[in-house]
XYZ file of C-alpha atoms in Angstrom:
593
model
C 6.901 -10.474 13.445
C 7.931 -14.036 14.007
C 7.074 -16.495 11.341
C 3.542 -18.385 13.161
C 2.499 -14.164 13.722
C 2.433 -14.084 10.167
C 0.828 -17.356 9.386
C -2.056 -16.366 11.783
C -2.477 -12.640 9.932
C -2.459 -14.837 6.695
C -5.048 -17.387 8.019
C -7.868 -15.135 7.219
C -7.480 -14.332 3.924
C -6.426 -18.137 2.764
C -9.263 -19.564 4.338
C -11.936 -18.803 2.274
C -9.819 -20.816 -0.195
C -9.344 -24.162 1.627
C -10.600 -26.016 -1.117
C -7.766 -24.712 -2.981
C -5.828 -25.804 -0.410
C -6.854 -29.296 -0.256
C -6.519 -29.980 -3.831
C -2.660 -29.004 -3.672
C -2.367 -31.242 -0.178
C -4.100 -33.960 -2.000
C -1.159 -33.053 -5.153
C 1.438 -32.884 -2.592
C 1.042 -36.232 -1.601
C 0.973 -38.405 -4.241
C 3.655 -36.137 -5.549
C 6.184 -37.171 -2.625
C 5.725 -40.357 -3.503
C 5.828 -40.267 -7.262
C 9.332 -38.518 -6.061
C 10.857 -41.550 -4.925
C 10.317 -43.560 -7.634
C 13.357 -43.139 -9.308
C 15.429 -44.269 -6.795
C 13.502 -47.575 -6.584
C 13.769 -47.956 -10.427
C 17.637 -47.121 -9.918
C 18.289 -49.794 -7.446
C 16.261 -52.556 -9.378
C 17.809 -51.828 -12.702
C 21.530 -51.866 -11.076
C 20.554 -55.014 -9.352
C 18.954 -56.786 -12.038
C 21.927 -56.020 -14.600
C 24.425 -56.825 -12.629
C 22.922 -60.562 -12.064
C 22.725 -60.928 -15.879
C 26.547 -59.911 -16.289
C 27.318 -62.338 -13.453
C 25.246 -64.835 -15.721
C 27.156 -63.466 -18.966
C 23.674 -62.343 -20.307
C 23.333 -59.485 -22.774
C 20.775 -57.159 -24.046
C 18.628 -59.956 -25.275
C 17.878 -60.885 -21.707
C 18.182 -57.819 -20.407
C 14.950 -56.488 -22.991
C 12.078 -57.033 -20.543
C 14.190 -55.124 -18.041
C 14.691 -52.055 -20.093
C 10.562 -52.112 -21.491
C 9.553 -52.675 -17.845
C 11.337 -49.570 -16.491
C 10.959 -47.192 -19.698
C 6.815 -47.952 -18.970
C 7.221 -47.156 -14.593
C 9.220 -43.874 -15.635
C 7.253 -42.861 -18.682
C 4.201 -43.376 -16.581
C 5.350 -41.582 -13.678
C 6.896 -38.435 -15.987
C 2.885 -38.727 -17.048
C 1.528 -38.963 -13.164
C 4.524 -35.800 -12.633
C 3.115 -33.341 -14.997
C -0.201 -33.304 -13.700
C 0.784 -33.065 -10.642
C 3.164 -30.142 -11.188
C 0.505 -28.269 -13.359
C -2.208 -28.888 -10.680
C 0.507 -27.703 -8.176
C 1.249 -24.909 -10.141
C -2.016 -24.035 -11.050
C -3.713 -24.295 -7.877
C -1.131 -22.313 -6.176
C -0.721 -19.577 -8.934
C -4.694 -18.934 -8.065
C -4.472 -19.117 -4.791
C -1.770 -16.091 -4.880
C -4.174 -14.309 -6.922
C -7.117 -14.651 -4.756
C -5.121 -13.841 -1.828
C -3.132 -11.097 -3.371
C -6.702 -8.912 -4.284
C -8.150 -9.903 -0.994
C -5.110 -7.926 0.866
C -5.033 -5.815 -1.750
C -7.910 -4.600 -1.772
C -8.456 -4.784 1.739
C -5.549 -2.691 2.749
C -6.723 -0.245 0.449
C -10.247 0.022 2.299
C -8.720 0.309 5.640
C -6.965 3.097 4.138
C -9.167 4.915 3.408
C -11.113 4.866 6.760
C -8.078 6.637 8.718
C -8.016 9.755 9.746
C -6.024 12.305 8.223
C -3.559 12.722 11.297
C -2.311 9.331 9.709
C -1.090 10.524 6.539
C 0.694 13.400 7.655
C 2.480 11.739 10.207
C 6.308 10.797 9.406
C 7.334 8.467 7.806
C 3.959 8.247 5.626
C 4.191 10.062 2.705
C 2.690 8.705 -0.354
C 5.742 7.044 -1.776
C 6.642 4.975 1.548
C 2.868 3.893 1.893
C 2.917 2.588 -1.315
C 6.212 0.892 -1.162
C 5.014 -0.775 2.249
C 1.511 -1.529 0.689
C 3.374 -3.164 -2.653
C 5.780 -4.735 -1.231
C 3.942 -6.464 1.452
C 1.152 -8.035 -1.061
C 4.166 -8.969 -3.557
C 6.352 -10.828 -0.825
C 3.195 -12.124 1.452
C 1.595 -13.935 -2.087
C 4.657 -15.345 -3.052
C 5.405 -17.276 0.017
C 1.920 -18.072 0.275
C 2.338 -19.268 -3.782
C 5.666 -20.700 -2.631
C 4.994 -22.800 0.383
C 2.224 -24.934 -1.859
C 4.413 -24.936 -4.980
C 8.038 -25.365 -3.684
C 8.183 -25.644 0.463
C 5.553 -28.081 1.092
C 6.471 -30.481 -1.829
C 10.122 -30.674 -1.237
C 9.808 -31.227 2.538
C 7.369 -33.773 1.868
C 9.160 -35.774 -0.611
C 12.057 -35.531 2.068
C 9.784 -36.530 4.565
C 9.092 -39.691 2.511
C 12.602 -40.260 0.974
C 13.822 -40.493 4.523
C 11.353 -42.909 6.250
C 12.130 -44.742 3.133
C 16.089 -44.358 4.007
C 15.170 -45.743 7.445
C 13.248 -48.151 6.280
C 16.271 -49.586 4.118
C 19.023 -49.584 6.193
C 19.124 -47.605 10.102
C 22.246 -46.082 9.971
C 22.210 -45.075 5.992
C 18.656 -43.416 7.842
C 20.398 -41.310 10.718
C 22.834 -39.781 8.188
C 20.615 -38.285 6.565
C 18.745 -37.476 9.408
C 21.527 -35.814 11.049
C 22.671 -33.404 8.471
C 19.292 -31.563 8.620
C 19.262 -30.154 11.978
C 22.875 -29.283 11.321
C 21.768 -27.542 8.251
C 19.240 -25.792 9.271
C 21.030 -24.240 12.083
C 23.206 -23.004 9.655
C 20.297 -21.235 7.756
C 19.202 -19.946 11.212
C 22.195 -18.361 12.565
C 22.170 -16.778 8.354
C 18.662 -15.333 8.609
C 19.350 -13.722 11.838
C 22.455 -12.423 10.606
C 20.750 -10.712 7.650
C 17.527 -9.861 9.426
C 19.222 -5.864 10.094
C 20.435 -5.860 6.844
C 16.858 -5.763 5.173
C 15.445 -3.945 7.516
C 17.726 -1.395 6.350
C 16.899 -2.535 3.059
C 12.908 -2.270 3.051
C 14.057 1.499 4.488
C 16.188 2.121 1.919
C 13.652 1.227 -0.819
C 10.795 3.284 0.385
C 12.964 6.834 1.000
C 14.147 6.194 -2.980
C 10.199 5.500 -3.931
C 9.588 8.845 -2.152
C 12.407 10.501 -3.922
C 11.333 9.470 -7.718
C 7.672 10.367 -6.488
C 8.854 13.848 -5.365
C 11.046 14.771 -8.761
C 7.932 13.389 -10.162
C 5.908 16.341 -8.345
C 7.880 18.956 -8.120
C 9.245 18.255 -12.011
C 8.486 21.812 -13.103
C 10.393 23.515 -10.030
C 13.333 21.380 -10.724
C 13.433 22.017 -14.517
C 12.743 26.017 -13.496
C 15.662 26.186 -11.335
C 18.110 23.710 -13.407
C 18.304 21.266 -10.511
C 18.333 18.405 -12.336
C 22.167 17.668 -11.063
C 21.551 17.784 -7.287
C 17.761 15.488 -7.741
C 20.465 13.174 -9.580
C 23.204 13.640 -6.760
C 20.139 13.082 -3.730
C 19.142 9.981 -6.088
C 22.609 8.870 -6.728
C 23.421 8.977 -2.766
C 19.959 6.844 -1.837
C 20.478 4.261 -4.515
C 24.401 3.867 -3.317
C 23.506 3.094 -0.336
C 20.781 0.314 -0.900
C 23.522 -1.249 -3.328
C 25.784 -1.066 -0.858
C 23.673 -2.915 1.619
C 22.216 -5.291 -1.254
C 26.316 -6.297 -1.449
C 26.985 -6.502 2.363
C 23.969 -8.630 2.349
C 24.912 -11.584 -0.711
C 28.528 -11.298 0.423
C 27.117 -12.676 3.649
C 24.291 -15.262 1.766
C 27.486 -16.466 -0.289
C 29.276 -17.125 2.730
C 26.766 -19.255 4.606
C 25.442 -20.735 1.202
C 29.391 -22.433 1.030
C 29.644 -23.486 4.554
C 25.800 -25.312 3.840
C 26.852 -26.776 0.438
C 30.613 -27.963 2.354
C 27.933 -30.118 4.740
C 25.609 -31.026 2.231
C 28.936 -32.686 0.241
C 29.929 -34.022 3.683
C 26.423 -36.058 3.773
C 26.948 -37.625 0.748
C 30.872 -38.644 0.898
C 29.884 -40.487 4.564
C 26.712 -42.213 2.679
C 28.819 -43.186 -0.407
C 31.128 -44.857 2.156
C 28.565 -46.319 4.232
C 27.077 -48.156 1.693
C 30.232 -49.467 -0.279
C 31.199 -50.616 3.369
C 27.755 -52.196 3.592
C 28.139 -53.847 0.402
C 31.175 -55.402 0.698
C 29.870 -57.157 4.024
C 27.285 -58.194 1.955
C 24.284 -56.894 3.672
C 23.456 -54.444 0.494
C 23.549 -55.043 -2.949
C 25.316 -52.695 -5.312
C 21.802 -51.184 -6.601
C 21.137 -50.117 -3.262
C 24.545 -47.474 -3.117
C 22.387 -46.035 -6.225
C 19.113 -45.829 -4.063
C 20.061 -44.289 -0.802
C 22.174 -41.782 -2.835
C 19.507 -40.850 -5.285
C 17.239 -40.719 -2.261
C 19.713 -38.415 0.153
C 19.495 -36.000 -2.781
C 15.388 -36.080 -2.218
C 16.090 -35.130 1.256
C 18.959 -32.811 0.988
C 17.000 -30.923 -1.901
C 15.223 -28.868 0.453
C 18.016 -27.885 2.137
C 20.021 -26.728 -0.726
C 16.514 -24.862 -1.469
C 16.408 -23.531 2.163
C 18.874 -20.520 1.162
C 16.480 -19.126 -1.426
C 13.192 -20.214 1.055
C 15.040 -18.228 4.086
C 15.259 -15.032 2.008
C 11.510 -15.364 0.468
C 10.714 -16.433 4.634
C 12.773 -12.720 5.524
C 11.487 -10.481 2.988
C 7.996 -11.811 3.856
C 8.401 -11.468 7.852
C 10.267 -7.864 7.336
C 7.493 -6.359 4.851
C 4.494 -7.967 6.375
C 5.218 -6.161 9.878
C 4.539 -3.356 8.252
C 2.296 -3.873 5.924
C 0.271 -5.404 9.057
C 1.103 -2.709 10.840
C -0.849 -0.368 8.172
C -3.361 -2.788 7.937
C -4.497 -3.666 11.755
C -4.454 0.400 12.656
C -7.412 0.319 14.665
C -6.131 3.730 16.579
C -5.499 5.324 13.134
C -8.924 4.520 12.019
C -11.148 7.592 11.379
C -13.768 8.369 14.954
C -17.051 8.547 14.146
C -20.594 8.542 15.819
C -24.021 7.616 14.999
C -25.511 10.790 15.423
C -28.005 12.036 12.113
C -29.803 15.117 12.179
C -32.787 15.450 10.322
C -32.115 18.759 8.647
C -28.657 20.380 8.896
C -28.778 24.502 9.585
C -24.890 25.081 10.055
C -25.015 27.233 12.916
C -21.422 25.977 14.532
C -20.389 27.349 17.907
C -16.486 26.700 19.083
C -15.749 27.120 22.523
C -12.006 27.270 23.612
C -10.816 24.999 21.078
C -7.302 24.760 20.561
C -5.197 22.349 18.522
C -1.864 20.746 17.634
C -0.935 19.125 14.130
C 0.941 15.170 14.757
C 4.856 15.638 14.863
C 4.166 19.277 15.442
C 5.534 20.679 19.097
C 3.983 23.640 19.215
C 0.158 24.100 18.730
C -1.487 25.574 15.623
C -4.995 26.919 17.245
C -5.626 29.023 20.820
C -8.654 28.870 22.521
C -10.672 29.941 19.635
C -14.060 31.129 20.205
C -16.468 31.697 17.133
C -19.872 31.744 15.918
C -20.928 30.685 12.535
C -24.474 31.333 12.124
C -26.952 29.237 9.415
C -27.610 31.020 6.075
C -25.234 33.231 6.732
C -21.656 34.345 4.881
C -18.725 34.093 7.392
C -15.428 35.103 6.586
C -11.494 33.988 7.854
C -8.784 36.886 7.372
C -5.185 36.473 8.405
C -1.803 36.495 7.103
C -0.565 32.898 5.821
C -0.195 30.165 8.916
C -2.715 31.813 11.251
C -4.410 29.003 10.707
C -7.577 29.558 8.567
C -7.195 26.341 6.644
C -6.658 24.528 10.526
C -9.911 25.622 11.377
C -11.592 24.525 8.052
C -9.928 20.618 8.553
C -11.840 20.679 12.154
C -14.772 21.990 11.162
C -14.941 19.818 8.330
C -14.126 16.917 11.496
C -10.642 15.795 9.404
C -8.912 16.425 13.051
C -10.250 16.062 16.562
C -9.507 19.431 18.557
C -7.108 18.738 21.599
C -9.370 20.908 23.795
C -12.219 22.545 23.685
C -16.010 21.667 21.754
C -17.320 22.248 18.345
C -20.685 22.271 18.265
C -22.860 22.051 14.773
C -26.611 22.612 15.344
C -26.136 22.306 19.007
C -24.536 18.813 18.936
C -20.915 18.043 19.269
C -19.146 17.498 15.856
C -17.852 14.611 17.847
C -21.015 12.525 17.870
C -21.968 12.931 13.844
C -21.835 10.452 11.737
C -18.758 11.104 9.763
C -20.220 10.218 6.808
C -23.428 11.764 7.216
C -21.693 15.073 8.242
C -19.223 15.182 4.799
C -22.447 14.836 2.849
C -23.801 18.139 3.927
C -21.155 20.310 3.278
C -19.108 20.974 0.246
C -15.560 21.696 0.317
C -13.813 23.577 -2.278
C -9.816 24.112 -2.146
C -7.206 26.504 -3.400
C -5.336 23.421 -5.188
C -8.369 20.426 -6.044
C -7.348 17.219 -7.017
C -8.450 15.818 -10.615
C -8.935 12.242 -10.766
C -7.800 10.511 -14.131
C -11.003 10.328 -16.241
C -12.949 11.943 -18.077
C -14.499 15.497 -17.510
C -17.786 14.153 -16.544
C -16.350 11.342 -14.636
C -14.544 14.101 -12.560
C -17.590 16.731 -12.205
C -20.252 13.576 -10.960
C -17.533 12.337 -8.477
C -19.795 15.532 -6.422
C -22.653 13.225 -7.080
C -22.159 9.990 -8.469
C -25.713 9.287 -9.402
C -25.789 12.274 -11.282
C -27.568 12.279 -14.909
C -25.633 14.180 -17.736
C -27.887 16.960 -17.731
C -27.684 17.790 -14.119
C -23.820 17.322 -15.034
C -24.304 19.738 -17.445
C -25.826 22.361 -15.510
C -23.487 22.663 -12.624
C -20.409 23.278 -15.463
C -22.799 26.062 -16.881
C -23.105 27.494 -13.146
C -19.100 26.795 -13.067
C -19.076 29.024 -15.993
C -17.168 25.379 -17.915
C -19.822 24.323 -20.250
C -18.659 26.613 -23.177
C -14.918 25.409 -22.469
C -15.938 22.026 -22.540
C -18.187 21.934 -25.897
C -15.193 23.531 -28.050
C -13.134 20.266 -27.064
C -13.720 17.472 -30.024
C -14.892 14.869 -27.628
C -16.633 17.241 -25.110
C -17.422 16.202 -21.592
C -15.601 13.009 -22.220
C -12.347 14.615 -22.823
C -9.836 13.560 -20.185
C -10.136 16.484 -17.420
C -6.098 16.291 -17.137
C -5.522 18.001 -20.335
C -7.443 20.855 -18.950
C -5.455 24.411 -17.549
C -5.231 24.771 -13.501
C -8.165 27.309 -13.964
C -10.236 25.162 -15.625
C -9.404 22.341 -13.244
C -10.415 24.451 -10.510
C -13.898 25.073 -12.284
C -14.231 21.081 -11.920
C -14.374 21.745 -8.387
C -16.496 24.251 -8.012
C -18.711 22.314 -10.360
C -18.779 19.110 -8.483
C -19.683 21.875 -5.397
C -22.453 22.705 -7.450
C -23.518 18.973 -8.249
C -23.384 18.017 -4.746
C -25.815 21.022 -3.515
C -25.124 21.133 0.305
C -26.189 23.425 2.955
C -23.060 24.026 4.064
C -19.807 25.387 1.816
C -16.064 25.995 2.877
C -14.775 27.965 0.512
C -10.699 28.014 0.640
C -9.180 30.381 -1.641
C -11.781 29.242 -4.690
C -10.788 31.793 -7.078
C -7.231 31.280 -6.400
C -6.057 30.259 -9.808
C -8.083 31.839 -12.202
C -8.704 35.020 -14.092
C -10.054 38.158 -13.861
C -13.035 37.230 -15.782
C -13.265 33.514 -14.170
C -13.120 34.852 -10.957
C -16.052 37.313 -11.912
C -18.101 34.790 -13.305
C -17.438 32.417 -10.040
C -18.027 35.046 -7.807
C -21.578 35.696 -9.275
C -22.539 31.789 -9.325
C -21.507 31.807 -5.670
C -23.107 34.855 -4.636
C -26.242 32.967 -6.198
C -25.880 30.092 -4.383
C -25.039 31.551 -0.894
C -28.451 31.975 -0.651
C -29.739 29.685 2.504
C -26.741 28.209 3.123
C -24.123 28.417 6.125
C -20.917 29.631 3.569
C -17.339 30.019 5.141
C -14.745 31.874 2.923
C -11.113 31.999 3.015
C -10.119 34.452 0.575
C -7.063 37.037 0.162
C -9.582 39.056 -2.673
C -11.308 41.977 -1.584
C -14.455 41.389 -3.345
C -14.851 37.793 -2.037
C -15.041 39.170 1.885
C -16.430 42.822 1.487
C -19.870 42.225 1.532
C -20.322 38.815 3.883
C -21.925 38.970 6.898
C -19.228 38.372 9.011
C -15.540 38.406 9.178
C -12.858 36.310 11.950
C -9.754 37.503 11.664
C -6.934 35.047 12.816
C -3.693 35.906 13.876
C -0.869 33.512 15.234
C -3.769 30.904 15.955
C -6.118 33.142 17.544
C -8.927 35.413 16.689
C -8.082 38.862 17.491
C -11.105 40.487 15.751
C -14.661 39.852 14.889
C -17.389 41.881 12.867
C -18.887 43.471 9.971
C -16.331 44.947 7.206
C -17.026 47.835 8.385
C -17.051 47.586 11.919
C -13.726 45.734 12.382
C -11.841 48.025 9.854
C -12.599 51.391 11.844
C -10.735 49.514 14.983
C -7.075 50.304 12.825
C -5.861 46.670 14.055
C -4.930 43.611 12.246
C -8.132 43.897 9.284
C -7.313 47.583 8.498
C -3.651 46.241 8.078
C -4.374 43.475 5.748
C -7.052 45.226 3.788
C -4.882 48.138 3.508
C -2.648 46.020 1.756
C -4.805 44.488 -0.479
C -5.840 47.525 -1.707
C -2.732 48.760 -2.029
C -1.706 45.160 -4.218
C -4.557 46.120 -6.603
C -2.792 49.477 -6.945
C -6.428 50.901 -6.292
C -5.326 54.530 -6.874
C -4.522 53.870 -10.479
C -7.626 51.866 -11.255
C -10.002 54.663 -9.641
C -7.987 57.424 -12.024
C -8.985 55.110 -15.090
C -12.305 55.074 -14.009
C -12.560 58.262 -13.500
């Protein structure tokens, strides 16, 4: 991204600000001018003494001098601070503004892509929110920057050197020519470090990944006494970003001498111009003072243009991608417009087959199913047939490669997303708990919900009793809770949300004998009407439903009641045999018996 790319990205989100803008233009200014007053205070002061020493005049003489210029510098110390507060002030808010405007609009855009996007390489949680972090943090400060440091120093050297010009011509083109010379020094060093934090911004988002992962997968580590090789893989990622942090200030160092070495050069040629000039008498001594003091006005940019160039780099590097991320228009979830007045959940796949992103081979095979409304439909396989595949398409978080899912005779295609999400309710093996309270996490299924229809879908969740021996109840934060109880949340916020059509993935997964009774029961209860599929590896959640898929490799290689599909001695018999056999089914008919 080259550097008027990212000024027109940024153009958006600083415009509604302009008047913020203005105020700091309008600062700017009178600020480039209050900049040059020194030097003119300099050169009068020099001037002015020297005539009373060739007078042999002392201080008494001299007193007006001194008052005159304390009051001009005084005053414009006075003008200065308001101008740097306004400066600072103005710009400090207009990084804020801009920094929750991309903030938070990165974040929406976000969340409108499709899933395909976030399991794509490259990323995982910890890189997006490097990318997303960075970008803000390095886009606000040069905006914050270029009102508070860039555009004041370049237009005080602006000024200082029409003023320089204005003086004397060739005191002028000095000045004027170590610029271009300077900033083709800073030119030829940006592009030489460009790679470099590239590599950098690469570097910094695999390490975020690898702190969030030990972060994750803590307990594993700690089971396993892996702490030394997490510390080795860290060690390794952070040695080579410090290496690269090194290769890149040995070469900053480098080109910041050979800039300082011409900067020095500009101001040994004016101190010898204008000692030359006043011995010919066409300057007076003040004015060596002046057009020194005022070189410095114009140089200071330069000797800032180091530090600007690296904000400028890490701005331009970051802000490709974080662009990138945020103007995804092909990564943005599909949708269409389509509302039906009353959802059944009959679905109907014909020939659908499908392939996860960054996967070569394909997941689903022509898969050809029925799913009839009100009805109880189970999917059977062994793990990675792909009975959790078919649940993300059906619940339209992929688009099929081939083939046509059909929900109430209309392709799942033309739904409204939106619309389509709020009629069915999803409940996984492993739920997510948002930090927050209990309640906060069982309305998130409804987030109009009063507290006693709150309270009523924990009781069907079999929760309530749980939740009432905790001293602060349902606002006790849900994260203290036990995986089983967590996964009663879910099934709560199922309950809450009340729609006519449930996936059920491995519900009962992580809880006990007795939770998993209870469940069972309040499901069985609420089946009732409703299009329910079931993913289950628990004999009593797919014995009785009214039909079973059973998936194999990606493809359905049997179909039926329980009974029916068991008496063909294929894949079901197979799997249910071994189910059985798990629950050790001999023994627990002996005890009954």
């Amino acid at each position: 991204m080259t550097l008027w790319q990212l000024f027109k990205q940024l153009r958006p989100y600083v415009k509604p600000y302009h008047w913020l803008v203005f105020f700091t233009l309008v600062l700017t200014a009178i600020g480039s001018f209050t900049a040059q007053v020194n030097a003119f205070v300099l050169r009068y002061t020099v001037d002015q003494i020297a005539i009373l020493l060739e007078q042999h005049k002392g201080l008494k003489e001299g007193l007006s001098i001194l008052v005159t210029i304390s009051l001009i510098l005084i005053m414009k110390e006075i003008v200065n601070a308001f101008i740097q507060f306004g400066q600072k002030y103005y710009g400090e808010k207009l990084r804020i503004f801009i920094s929750k405007d991309l903030a938070q609009t990165v974040i929406e855009k976000v969340l409108t892509f499709k899933m395909a996007f976030f399991t794509s390489e490259g990323n995982q949680p910890g890189k997006l929110q490097t990318r997303i972090d960075r970008g803000v943090e390095n886009l606000t400060r040069l905006v914050q920057n270029f009102f508070i440091d860039i555009l004041p120093l370049f237009a005080n050297a602006l000024v200082a050197l029409v003023m320089m010009f204005n003086a004397n011509f060739y005191v002028g083109m000095v000045g004027l020519c170590i610029m271009p010379v300077y900033f083709f020094i800073s030119i030829r060093q940006a592009k030489r470090m460009s790679g470099a934090r590239r590599q950098i911004q690469e570097l910094r988002e695999n390490k975020s990944q690898g702190i969030l992962s030990i972060l994750e997968s803590i307990t594993v580590i700690k089971s396993f006494v892996r702490e030394d090789i997490e510390a080795r893989k860290q060690l390794m990622l952070q040695n080579n970003l410090t290496d690269t942090q090194m290769r890149i200030r040995s070469i900053s160092f480098l080109f910041d001498g050979v800039k300082s070495f011409v900067e020095q050069i500009g101001i040994v040629i004016i101190i010898i111009l204008t000692a030359y000039l006043v011995l010919t008498g066409q300057m007076t001594i003040g004015a060596i003072m002046f057009h020194i003091m005022l070189f410095n006005n114009v140089s200071a940019p330069i000797r800032q243009l180091h530090r600007i160039y690296d904000q400028m780099n890490d701005a331009l590097i970051y802000s490709e991608s974080f662009f990138n991320v945020l103007n995804a228009e092909h990564e943005t979830e599909a949708t269409g417009d389509y509302q039906s007045p009353k959802v059944s959940g009959k679905f109907e796949l014909r020939d659908v087959s499908f392939t996860y992103p960054d996967n070569k081979e394909a997941t689903l095979f022509n898969i050809n199913m029925r799913i009839f409304p009100g009805k109880s439909t189970a999917l059977v396989g062994l793990s990675g047939a792909g009975k959790s595949t078919l649940i993300n398409l059906l619940d339209k978080f992929y688009q099929p490669d081939s083939g046509t899912i059909l929900l109430d005779g209309v392709s799942l295609q033309n739904y409204d997303t939106e619309f389509l999400r709020d009629h069915i309710g999803l409940v996984l093996q492993k739920n997510h708990i948002f930090n927050g309270s209990i309640e906060e996490n069982i309305r998130y299924g409804k987030p109009d919900a009063t507290h006693d229809e709150i309270m009523q879908a924990a009781k069907k969740a079999y929760l309530h009793d749980q939740i009432m021996s905790l001293s602060k109840g349902y606002d006790s934060p849900a994260m203290l809770l036990s995986g089983g109880q967590q996964q009663k949340i879910a099934i709560a916020r199922m309950f809450l949300k009340n729609p006519p059509i449930i996936f059920l993935d491995e519900p009962t997964a992580s809880l006990d004998a007795i939770s998993t009774e209870q469940i069972k029961n309040s499901i069985d209860a609420i089946k009732k009407d409703r299009t329910v599929i079931t993913i289950s590896h628990s004999i009593s959640q797919i014995i009785d439903v009214d039909m079973i898929y059973v998936m194999k490799n990606g493809r359905i290689v049997e179909s039926g009641t329980h009974e029916q599909i068991y008496r063909l001695n294929g894949t079901y018999k197979e799997i249910f045999d071994a189910m059985a056999r798990s629950l050790n089914i001999e023994k627990i008919s002996e005890t009954f018996d």
